């Protein structure tokens, strides 16, 4: 059985929880208190962060790497595209999300007021830019739910919590977010602390 070491407000851990629930398989989630990290976390992950996935003697860290492993190990429903060209495009998107969106989250959570405000504007503008995609399709890659939707969902869930306000032009993105939030696996993967992030 797979064991996920997860943070109960951690957006990266949430990505892995979503994939585990989408696959409908047996797994165990261990809540890690990030204010008081257990000593074995640094032994499993040299960066001393969650999420970490353990399956027998395999120990993985980095949410996207964990998620690709789960997707290959349990191919139904497949979350990365089967076609190599689409798969490569999906990986590029995943990289872009880290660079253009998630790399700014740290400033909101831990930065000065001016750094946090700057980060909010960058995230707002980058999200607004991708909003027109959803006038034409249901999900990020096409009309099928994929790993890209998994990757971005924790940020969309935290928009209010991070005090990021989207303009009217982003209405299609907000509708897309509601589609993500209504999925059974998404709801099942939420921790009580995450549930409390949205009214
Ligand atoms: N790039 C990593 C980011 C993981 C990460 O930043 N985890 C945070 C919680 S959301 C953490 O464990 N922080 C503890 C620390 O840095 O001390 C991933 O995708 O897994």
Tab-separated table of C-alpha atoms and ligand atoms in Angstrom:
chain	number	residue	atom	x	y	z
A	1	UNK	CA	0.000	0.000	0.000
A	2	UNK	CA	1.131	3.563	-0.687
A	3	UNK	CA	1.647	6.011	2.174
A	4	UNK	CA	1.534	9.743	1.564
A	5	UNK	CA	3.116	12.110	4.068
A	6	UNK	CA	1.032	15.208	3.594
A	7	UNK	CA	0.601	18.702	4.975
A	8	UNK	CA	-3.002	19.544	5.768
A	9	UNK	CA	-2.794	23.027	4.239
A	10	UNK	CA	-0.067	22.255	1.695
A	11	UNK	CA	-1.128	22.838	-1.935
A	12	UNK	CA	1.496	20.383	-3.218
A	13	UNK	CA	0.291	17.656	-0.866
A	14	UNK	CA	-3.246	18.395	-1.999
A	15	UNK	CA	-2.209	17.606	-5.586
A	16	UNK	CA	-1.116	14.118	-4.514
A	17	UNK	CA	-4.218	13.544	-2.399
A	18	UNK	CA	-6.388	14.450	-5.410
A	19	UNK	CA	-4.592	11.926	-7.638
A	20	UNK	CA	-4.849	9.169	-5.033
A	21	UNK	CA	-8.604	9.749	-4.720
A	22	UNK	CA	-9.084	10.050	-8.524
A	23	UNK	CA	-7.508	6.594	-8.861
A	24	UNK	CA	-9.826	5.148	-6.213
A	25	UNK	CA	-7.098	2.948	-4.758
A	26	UNK	CA	-6.089	1.954	-1.235
A	27	UNK	CA	-3.650	4.316	0.429
A	28	UNK	CA	-2.808	5.862	3.757
A	29	UNK	CA	-2.339	9.587	4.401
A	30	UNK	CA	-0.138	10.648	7.303
A	31	UNK	CA	-0.601	14.235	8.402
A	32	UNK	CA	2.732	15.922	9.022
A	33	UNK	CA	2.813	18.850	11.425
A	34	UNK	CA	5.045	21.306	9.572
A	35	UNK	CA	5.635	23.362	12.738
A	36	UNK	CA	7.049	20.281	14.381
A	37	UNK	CA	8.424	18.031	11.652
A	38	UNK	CA	9.194	14.433	12.550
A	39	UNK	CA	12.912	13.533	12.316
A	40	UNK	CA	12.296	10.891	9.671
A	41	UNK	CA	10.978	13.477	7.162
A	42	UNK	CA	14.531	14.670	6.413
A	43	UNK	CA	15.622	11.062	5.993
A	44	UNK	CA	12.923	10.494	3.386
A	45	UNK	CA	13.257	13.863	1.650
A	46	UNK	CA	16.616	15.700	1.795
A	47	UNK	CA	14.686	18.977	1.323
A	48	UNK	CA	12.675	18.139	4.470
A	49	UNK	CA	9.330	18.928	2.845
A	50	UNK	CA	6.011	17.293	2.168
A	51	UNK	CA	4.587	15.623	0.168
A	52	UNK	CA	6.518	12.349	0.351
A	53	UNK	CA	5.228	9.061	-1.038
A	54	UNK	CA	6.439	5.730	0.295
A	55	UNK	CA	5.686	2.397	-1.300
A	56	UNK	CA	7.759	-0.495	0.095
A	57	UNK	CA	11.381	0.568	-0.562
A	58	UNK	CA	10.476	3.387	-2.968
A	59	UNK	CA	10.548	6.882	-1.474
A	60	UNK	CA	9.545	9.799	-3.691
A	61	UNK	CA	9.206	13.544	-3.168
A	62	UNK	CA	8.098	16.485	-5.355
A	63	UNK	CA	4.360	16.456	-6.006
A	64	UNK	CA	4.567	16.234	-9.803
A	65	UNK	CA	7.074	13.360	-9.686
A	66	UNK	CA	4.929	11.502	-7.150
A	67	UNK	CA	1.835	12.053	-9.279
A	68	UNK	CA	3.411	10.807	-12.507
A	69	UNK	CA	4.520	7.666	-10.662
A	70	UNK	CA	1.007	7.021	-9.293
A	71	UNK	CA	-0.429	7.642	-12.766
A	72	UNK	CA	1.906	5.098	-14.367
A	73	UNK	CA	1.463	2.544	-11.607
A	74	UNK	CA	-2.370	2.818	-11.671
A	75	UNK	CA	-3.209	3.794	-15.265
A	76	UNK	CA	-7.014	4.107	-14.827
A	77	UNK	CA	-8.178	6.785	-15.221
A	78	UNK	CA	-5.063	7.993	-17.040
A	79	UNK	CA	-4.187	11.564	-16.062
A	80	UNK	CA	-1.149	12.190	-18.287
A	81	UNK	CA	-1.917	12.056	-22.026
A	82	UNK	CA	-0.956	8.799	-23.765
A	83	UNK	CA	0.387	10.481	-26.899
A	84	UNK	CA	4.092	11.473	-26.541
A	85	UNK	CA	3.583	14.911	-28.114
A	86	UNK	CA	0.644	15.758	-25.846
A	87	UNK	CA	2.536	14.293	-22.909
A	88	UNK	CA	5.516	16.538	-23.579
A	89	UNK	CA	3.165	19.528	-23.878
A	90	UNK	CA	1.545	18.578	-20.580
A	91	UNK	CA	4.977	18.496	-18.888
A	92	UNK	CA	5.759	21.944	-20.293
A	93	UNK	CA	2.476	23.244	-18.857
A	94	UNK	CA	3.338	21.713	-15.480
A	95	UNK	CA	6.691	23.510	-15.575
A	96	UNK	CA	4.976	26.778	-16.524
A	97	UNK	CA	2.559	26.473	-13.588
A	98	UNK	CA	5.500	26.214	-11.184
A	99	UNK	CA	7.328	29.148	-12.770
A	100	UNK	CA	4.441	31.533	-13.393
A	101	UNK	CA	2.080	30.703	-10.530
A	102	UNK	CA	3.291	28.512	-7.672
A	103	UNK	CA	6.745	30.108	-7.350
A	104	UNK	CA	4.927	33.273	-6.185
A	105	UNK	CA	2.857	31.571	-3.487
A	106	UNK	CA	5.741	31.581	-1.035
A	107	UNK	CA	5.848	35.401	-1.107
A	108	UNK	CA	2.132	35.530	-0.233
A	109	UNK	CA	2.523	33.057	2.626
A	110	UNK	CA	5.846	34.249	4.042
A	111	UNK	CA	6.935	37.489	2.339
A	112	UNK	CA	6.713	41.164	3.317
A	113	UNK	CA	3.479	43.012	2.535
A	114	UNK	CA	4.930	44.544	-0.625
A	115	UNK	CA	6.353	41.209	-1.833
A	116	UNK	CA	3.003	39.527	-1.147
A	117	UNK	CA	1.067	42.234	-2.996
A	118	UNK	CA	3.398	41.961	-5.974
A	119	UNK	CA	2.984	38.176	-6.027
A	120	UNK	CA	-0.835	38.533	-5.901
A	121	UNK	CA	-0.763	40.759	-8.987
A	122	UNK	CA	1.496	38.377	-10.918
A	123	UNK	CA	-0.737	35.392	-10.114
A	124	UNK	CA	-3.901	37.387	-10.899
A	125	UNK	CA	-2.549	38.489	-14.294
A	126	UNK	CA	-1.209	35.065	-15.257
A	127	UNK	CA	-4.508	33.395	-14.360
A	128	UNK	CA	-6.494	36.020	-16.256
A	129	UNK	CA	-4.357	35.361	-19.311
A	130	UNK	CA	-5.287	31.657	-19.439
A	131	UNK	CA	-8.992	32.239	-18.786
A	132	UNK	CA	-10.013	32.368	-22.511
A	133	UNK	CA	-8.966	28.686	-22.860
A	134	UNK	CA	-12.144	27.757	-20.973
A	135	UNK	CA	-14.456	29.450	-23.439
A	136	UNK	CA	-13.526	26.599	-25.805
A	137	UNK	CA	-12.894	23.585	-23.589
A	138	UNK	CA	-13.900	22.059	-20.261
A	139	UNK	CA	-10.447	21.409	-18.822
A	140	UNK	CA	-6.900	22.728	-19.149
A	141	UNK	CA	-5.648	20.361	-21.846
A	142	UNK	CA	-8.903	19.587	-23.669
A	143	UNK	CA	-12.330	18.320	-22.608
A	144	UNK	CA	-10.854	15.632	-20.356
A	145	UNK	CA	-9.700	16.049	-16.771
A	146	UNK	CA	-5.898	15.632	-16.645
A	147	UNK	CA	-2.819	16.104	-14.475
A	148	UNK	CA	-2.805	19.806	-15.408
A	149	UNK	CA	-6.139	20.258	-13.674
A	150	UNK	CA	-4.795	18.422	-10.632
A	151	UNK	CA	-1.762	20.722	-10.553
A	152	UNK	CA	-3.623	24.022	-10.699
A	153	UNK	CA	-6.678	23.128	-8.577
A	154	UNK	CA	-5.025	23.772	-5.154
A	155	UNK	CA	-4.142	27.326	-6.208
A	156	UNK	CA	-7.653	28.047	-7.507
A	157	UNK	CA	-9.067	26.705	-4.237
A	158	UNK	CA	-6.862	29.166	-2.299
A	159	UNK	CA	-7.662	32.360	-4.264
A	160	UNK	CA	-9.802	33.848	-1.477
A	161	UNK	CA	-7.452	32.547	1.191
A	162	UNK	CA	-4.510	34.252	-0.583
A	163	UNK	CA	-6.629	37.367	-1.141
A	164	UNK	CA	-6.271	37.213	-4.936
A	165	UNK	CA	-9.172	38.882	-6.737
A	166	UNK	CA	-9.747	38.039	-10.367
A	167	UNK	CA	-11.248	40.560	-12.806
A	168	UNK	CA	-14.453	40.015	-14.805
A	169	UNK	CA	-12.446	38.801	-17.807
A	170	UNK	CA	-11.564	35.695	-15.792
A	171	UNK	CA	-15.179	34.506	-15.485
A	172	UNK	CA	-14.511	31.384	-17.578
A	173	UNK	CA	-11.616	30.437	-15.339
A	174	UNK	CA	-13.845	30.748	-12.270
A	175	UNK	CA	-16.466	28.512	-13.895
A	176	UNK	CA	-13.715	26.013	-14.673
A	177	UNK	CA	-12.614	26.176	-11.015
A	178	UNK	CA	-16.160	25.308	-9.877
A	179	UNK	CA	-16.080	22.302	-12.233
A	180	UNK	CA	-12.893	21.122	-10.542
A	181	UNK	CA	-14.258	21.701	-7.028
A	182	UNK	CA	-17.382	19.647	-7.722
A	183	UNK	CA	-15.461	16.457	-8.539
A	184	UNK	CA	-15.933	13.725	-5.952
A	185	UNK	CA	-12.203	13.016	-5.702
A	186	UNK	CA	-11.461	16.704	-5.172
A	187	UNK	CA	-13.979	16.926	-2.320
A	188	UNK	CA	-12.785	13.671	-0.743
A	189	UNK	CA	-9.174	14.876	-0.871
A	190	UNK	CA	-9.845	18.089	1.085
A	191	UNK	CA	-8.582	18.249	4.664
A	192	UNK	CA	-10.708	20.021	7.325
A	193	UNK	CA	-8.258	22.958	7.229
A	194	UNK	CA	-8.585	23.222	3.457
A	195	UNK	CA	-12.383	23.070	3.687
A	196	UNK	CA	-12.212	26.091	5.992
A	197	UNK	CA	-10.285	28.095	3.369
A	198	UNK	CA	-13.432	28.835	1.339
A	199	UNK	CA	-16.725	30.114	2.624
B	1	LIG	N1	8.213	21.674	-4.996
B	1	LIG	C1	7.730	20.930	-3.854
B	1	LIG	C2	7.196	21.923	-2.843
B	1	LIG	C3	6.843	21.254	-1.517
B	1	LIG	C4	6.679	22.283	-0.396
B	1	LIG	O1	7.023	23.460	-0.540
B	1	LIG	N2	6.151	21.828	0.758
B	1	LIG	C5	6.006	22.687	1.904
B	1	LIG	C6	4.591	22.685	2.463
B	1	LIG	S1	3.436	23.279	1.283
B	1	LIG	C7	6.874	22.170	3.041
B	1	LIG	O2	6.972	21.003	3.299
B	1	LIG	N3	7.501	23.120	3.752
B	1	LIG	C8	8.245	22.814	4.908
B	1	LIG	C9	9.516	23.551	4.943
B	1	LIG	O3	9.953	24.048	3.883
B	1	LIG	O4	10.102	23.598	6.012
B	1	LIG	C10	6.683	19.927	-4.320
B	1	LIG	O5	6.115	20.111	-5.404
B	1	LIG	O6	6.458	18.910	-3.655
